[in-house]
Amino acid sequence: MTLKTSTDKDIIEYLLYAERDAHEVIKITDEHSELTISQAYELQDGLLERRLKEKNTKTAGIKLGLTSKAKQKMMGVNESIYGYLHADMLAYEWEPIRFSELIHPKVEPEIAFLIGEDIQGENITEEDILRGTKYVAPALEIIDSRYKDFRFKLVDVIADNCSSAKFIIGSKLVLPESLDLGNIGMVMSKNGYVEQTSSSAAVLEHPLKAMVWAARSLAKRGRGFKKGDIVLSGAMSEAITINAGDSVIAAFDGLGVVSISVSE
Ligand code: OOG
Ligand code: MG
């Protein structure tokens, strides 16, 4: 993307700095109330381009957001969104997340689709998604909105790459046709206490529907899911706050468990 105005550049640097320095900032719509959704995606592109260079990393996949009613209600919006995952955001079960590098992180349970062949087109169907998916796996996403109090409007969060910070993929890979993707039960616990229970049906009624929505939305911009991409299909429940010392585990029917711990 070519940046049209210095304002776009300023907004991008403002958000990048907030991430780098782990400090929260006032949401951009407070000053730029006129921003549209398509402008927000352009800002996101500009931010991602800058971030790839700054972190010397590469794109690892795509994340869907606000695909469940619980999340939409929590954030006061009624539309889904997408952003990009970078390789440096990949975290591991055996390596604690460092709280001091984040602002006000939350964790949410998701189903990851590991893409085996390119999926692109405005008429993509659930069957196309299934065919192009090599495996599904349990995942946790750490979101960390750069905005004050984790509050934003839709265009704010899109520009902020949909609050992306870290993601963890569980070690069990499952063939997508081998389970009922539309109703995977999930229990997420923190420090031994159950915090969230849900079903994958919470993700736009079926994660494949969310994947179709994203594929078609991406196609409108000449994009799609690429072979090798990791795609997070969106939180199955509300996100929960994490602090140094916490450990979180999510258990998914048929997919196994995925966990993280948080250090100082
Ligand atoms: C936006 C990101 C939402 C999801 O899975 O719904 C998201 C946010 O809630 O900060 O990643
Ligand atoms: Mg998410």
PDB file of N, CA, C and O in Angstrom, residues 205-238:
ATOM      1  N   GLU A 205     -21.824 -19.964  14.362  1.00  0.00           N
ATOM      2  CA  GLU A 205     -22.603 -21.214  14.306  1.00  0.00           C
ATOM      3  C   GLU A 205     -21.761 -22.420  13.884  1.00  0.00           C
ATOM      4  O   GLU A 205     -22.107 -23.556  14.176  1.00  0.00           O
ATOM      5  N   HIS A 206     -20.661 -22.161  13.164  1.00  0.00           N
ATOM      6  CA  HIS A 206     -19.791 -23.253  12.716  1.00  0.00           C
ATOM      7  C   HIS A 206     -18.481 -22.606  12.230  1.00  0.00           C
ATOM      8  O   HIS A 206     -18.536 -21.689  11.413  1.00  0.00           O
ATOM      9  N   PRO A 207     -17.328 -23.062  12.739  1.00  0.00           N
ATOM     10  CA  PRO A 207     -16.066 -22.423  12.323  1.00  0.00           C
ATOM     11  C   PRO A 207     -15.885 -22.385  10.793  1.00  0.00           C
ATOM     12  O   PRO A 207     -15.256 -21.461  10.276  1.00  0.00           O
ATOM     13  N   LEU A 208     -16.468 -23.365  10.090  1.00  0.00           N
ATOM     14  CA  LEU A 208     -16.326 -23.336   8.628  1.00  0.00           C
ATOM     15  C   LEU A 208     -17.042 -22.127   8.028  1.00  0.00           C
ATOM     16  O   LEU A 208     -16.620 -21.581   7.014  1.00  0.00           O
ATOM     17  N   LYS A 209     -18.129 -21.705   8.682  1.00  0.00           N
ATOM     18  CA  LYS A 209     -18.835 -20.510   8.196  1.00  0.00           C
ATOM     19  C   LYS A 209     -17.953 -19.282   8.356  1.00  0.00           C
ATOM     20  O   LYS A 209     -17.920 -18.391   7.506  1.00  0.00           O
ATOM     21  N   ALA A 210     -17.233 -19.238   9.477  1.00  0.00           N
ATOM     22  CA  ALA A 210     -16.326 -18.113   9.723  1.00  0.00           C
ATOM     23  C   ALA A 210     -15.206 -18.125   8.687  1.00  0.00           C
ATOM     24  O   ALA A 210     -14.822 -17.081   8.149  1.00  0.00           O
ATOM     25  N   MET A 211     -14.709 -19.316   8.392  1.00  0.00           N
ATOM     26  CA  MET A 211     -13.628 -19.441   7.411  1.00  0.00           C
ATOM     27  C   MET A 211     -14.106 -19.023   6.017  1.00  0.00           C
ATOM     28  O   MET A 211     -13.368 -18.368   5.273  1.00  0.00           O
ATOM     29  N   VAL A 212     -15.345 -19.376   5.684  1.00  0.00           N
ATOM     30  CA  VAL A 212     -15.912 -18.976   4.388  1.00  0.00           C
ATOM     31  C   VAL A 212     -16.061 -17.454   4.352  1.00  0.00           C
ATOM     32  O   VAL A 212     -15.680 -16.797   3.366  1.00  0.00           O
ATOM     33  N   TRP A 213     -16.580 -16.890   5.429  1.00  0.00           N
ATOM     34  CA  TRP A 213     -16.719 -15.416   5.495  1.00  0.00           C
ATOM     35  C   TRP A 213     -15.358 -14.755   5.235  1.00  0.00           C
ATOM     36  O   TRP A 213     -15.241 -13.824   4.432  1.00  0.00           O
ATOM     37  N   ALA A 214     -14.313 -15.255   5.909  1.00  0.00           N
ATOM     38  CA  ALA A 214     -12.992 -14.628   5.774  1.00  0.00           C
ATOM     39  C   ALA A 214     -12.436 -14.827   4.365  1.00  0.00           C
ATOM     40  O   ALA A 214     -11.904 -13.887   3.770  1.00  0.00           O
ATOM     41  N   ALA A 215     -12.577 -16.031   3.825  1.00  0.00           N
ATOM     42  CA  ALA A 215     -12.038 -16.298   2.481  1.00  0.00           C
ATOM     43  C   ALA A 215     -12.697 -15.364   1.467  1.00  0.00           C
ATOM     44  O   ALA A 215     -12.027 -14.800   0.602  1.00  0.00           O
ATOM     45  N   ARG A 216     -14.010 -15.199   1.585  1.00  0.00           N
ATOM     46  CA  ARG A 216     -14.724 -14.330   0.631  1.00  0.00           C
ATOM     47  C   ARG A 216     -14.357 -12.863   0.833  1.00  0.00           C
ATOM     48  O   ARG A 216     -14.232 -12.118  -0.135  1.00  0.00           O
ATOM     49  N   SER A 217     -14.182 -12.464   2.073  1.00  0.00           N
ATOM     50  CA  SER A 217     -13.786 -11.071   2.343  1.00  0.00           C
ATOM     51  C   SER A 217     -12.382 -10.808   1.802  1.00  0.00           C
ATOM     52  O   SER A 217     -12.122  -9.757   1.214  1.00  0.00           O
ATOM     53  N   LEU A 218     -11.492 -11.759   2.014  1.00  0.00           N
ATOM     54  CA  LEU A 218     -10.115 -11.604   1.516  1.00  0.00           C
ATOM     55  C   LEU A 218     -10.113 -11.550  -0.010  1.00  0.00           C
ATOM     56  O   LEU A 218      -9.370 -10.776  -0.615  1.00  0.00           O
ATOM     57  N   ALA A 219     -10.965 -12.366  -0.632  1.00  0.00           N
ATOM     58  CA  ALA A 219     -10.993 -12.435  -2.101  1.00  0.00           C
ATOM     59  C   ALA A 219     -11.373 -11.081  -2.707  1.00  0.00           C
ATOM     60  O   ALA A 219     -10.886 -10.716  -3.777  1.00  0.00           O
ATOM     61  N   LYS A 220     -12.228 -10.352  -2.002  1.00  0.00           N
ATOM     62  CA  LYS A 220     -12.617  -9.021  -2.503  1.00  0.00           C
ATOM     63  C   LYS A 220     -11.407  -8.102  -2.621  1.00  0.00           C
ATOM     64  O   LYS A 220     -11.450  -7.099  -3.327  1.00  0.00           O
ATOM     65  N   ARG A 221     -10.340  -8.437  -1.902  1.00  0.00           N
ATOM     66  CA  ARG A 221      -9.112  -7.628  -1.977  1.00  0.00           C
ATOM     67  C   ARG A 221      -7.994  -8.406  -2.680  1.00  0.00           C
ATOM     68  O   ARG A 221      -6.823  -8.092  -2.531  1.00  0.00           O
ATOM     69  N   GLY A 222      -8.397  -9.429  -3.451  1.00  0.00           N
ATOM     70  CA  GLY A 222      -7.425 -10.197  -4.236  1.00  0.00           C
ATOM     71  C   GLY A 222      -6.534 -11.082  -3.383  1.00  0.00           C
ATOM     72  O   GLY A 222      -5.428 -11.439  -3.779  1.00  0.00           O
ATOM     73  N   ARG A 223      -7.029 -11.460  -2.205  1.00  0.00           N
ATOM     74  CA  ARG A 223      -6.207 -12.264  -1.299  1.00  0.00           C
ATOM     75  C   ARG A 223      -6.909 -13.562  -0.940  1.00  0.00           C
ATOM     76  O   ARG A 223      -8.051 -13.767  -1.307  1.00  0.00           O
ATOM     77  N   GLY A 224      -6.221 -14.386  -0.180  1.00  0.00           N
ATOM     78  CA  GLY A 224      -6.834 -15.630   0.269  1.00  0.00           C
ATOM     79  C   GLY A 224      -5.969 -16.289   1.320  1.00  0.00           C
ATOM     80  O   GLY A 224      -5.035 -15.669   1.832  1.00  0.00           O
ATOM     81  N   PHE A 225      -6.309 -17.539   1.639  1.00  0.00           N
ATOM     82  CA  PHE A 225      -5.461 -18.333   2.529  1.00  0.00           C
ATOM     83  C   PHE A 225      -4.412 -19.012   1.659  1.00  0.00           C
ATOM     84  O   PHE A 225      -4.730 -19.544   0.606  1.00  0.00           O
ATOM     85  N   LYS A 226      -3.176 -18.990   2.138  1.00  0.00           N
ATOM     86  CA  LYS A 226      -2.073 -19.559   1.345  1.00  0.00           C
ATOM     87  C   LYS A 226      -1.605 -20.874   1.965  1.00  0.00           C
ATOM     88  O   LYS A 226      -1.642 -21.040   3.189  1.00  0.00           O
ATOM     89  N   LYS A 227      -1.120 -21.763   1.102  1.00  0.00           N
ATOM     90  CA  LYS A 227      -0.527 -23.021   1.565  1.00  0.00           C
ATOM     91  C   LYS A 227       0.491 -22.712   2.665  1.00  0.00           C
ATOM     92  O   LYS A 227       1.335 -21.835   2.478  1.00  0.00           O
ATOM     93  N   GLY A 228       0.369 -23.390   3.784  1.00  0.00           N
ATOM     94  CA  GLY A 228       1.306 -23.161   4.890  1.00  0.00           C
ATOM     95  C   GLY A 228       0.804 -22.170   5.931  1.00  0.00           C
ATOM     96  O   GLY A 228       1.375 -22.074   7.015  1.00  0.00           O
ATOM     97  N   ASP A 229      -0.280 -21.458   5.596  1.00  0.00           N
ATOM     98  CA  ASP A 229      -0.826 -20.494   6.574  1.00  0.00           C
ATOM     99  C   ASP A 229      -1.400 -21.202   7.800  1.00  0.00           C
ATOM    100  O   ASP A 229      -1.985 -22.283   7.691  1.00  0.00           O
ATOM    101  N   ILE A 230      -1.269 -20.540   8.933  1.00  0.00           N
ATOM    102  CA  ILE A 230      -2.000 -20.926  10.139  1.00  0.00           C
ATOM    103  C   ILE A 230      -3.156 -19.934  10.221  1.00  0.00           C
ATOM    104  O   ILE A 230      -2.917 -18.721  10.191  1.00  0.00           O
ATOM    105  N   VAL A 231      -4.375 -20.431  10.295  1.00  0.00           N
ATOM    106  CA  VAL A 231      -5.516 -19.509  10.390  1.00  0.00           C
ATOM    107  C   VAL A 231      -6.250 -19.767  11.705  1.00  0.00           C
ATOM    108  O   VAL A 231      -6.695 -20.887  11.969  1.00  0.00           O
ATOM    109  N   LEU A 232      -6.348 -18.729  12.514  1.00  0.00           N
ATOM    110  CA  LEU A 232      -7.120 -18.826  13.750  1.00  0.00           C
ATOM    111  C   LEU A 232      -8.551 -18.422  13.419  1.00  0.00           C
ATOM    112  O   LEU A 232      -8.785 -17.333  12.892  1.00  0.00           O
ATOM    113  N   SER A 233      -9.506 -19.319  13.725  1.00  0.00           N
ATOM    114  CA  SER A 233     -10.870 -19.096  13.241  1.00  0.00           C
ATOM    115  C   SER A 233     -11.715 -18.208  14.152  1.00  0.00           C
ATOM    116  O   SER A 233     -12.878 -17.962  13.855  1.00  0.00           O
ATOM    117  N   GLY A 234     -11.142 -17.729  15.242  1.00  0.00           N
ATOM    118  CA  GLY A 234     -11.880 -16.791  16.100  1.00  0.00           C
ATOM    119  C   GLY A 234     -12.197 -17.406  17.449  1.00  0.00           C
ATOM    120  O   GLY A 234     -12.383 -18.623  17.575  1.00  0.00           O
ATOM    121  N   ALA A 235     -12.255 -16.553  18.457  1.00  0.00           N
ATOM    122  CA  ALA A 235     -12.453 -17.034  19.823  1.00  0.00           C
ATOM    123  C   ALA A 235     -13.795 -17.741  19.974  1.00  0.00           C
ATOM    124  O   ALA A 235     -14.802 -17.329  19.420  1.00  0.00           O
ATOM    125  N   MET A 236     -13.766 -18.839  20.737  1.00  0.00           N
ATOM    126  CA  MET A 236     -14.989 -19.606  21.003  1.00  0.00           C
ATOM    127  C   MET A 236     -15.737 -19.079  22.224  1.00  0.00           C
ATOM    128  O   MET A 236     -16.850 -19.504  22.493  1.00  0.00           O
ATOM    129  N   SER A 237     -15.079 -18.201  22.996  1.00  0.00           N
ATOM    130  CA  SER A 237     -15.711 -17.666  24.202  1.00  0.00           C
ATOM    131  C   SER A 237     -15.142 -16.285  24.445  1.00  0.00           C
ATOM    132  O   SER A 237     -14.293 -15.823  23.688  1.00  0.00           O
ATOM    133  N   GLU A 238     -15.575 -15.676  25.531  1.00  0.00           N
ATOM    134  CA  GLU A 238     -14.951 -14.406  25.926  1.00  0.00           C
ATOM    135  C   GLU A 238     -13.478 -14.657  26.239  1.00  0.00           C
ATOM    136  O   GLU A 238     -13.099 -15.761  26.619  1.00  0.00           O
TER     137      GLU A 238
END
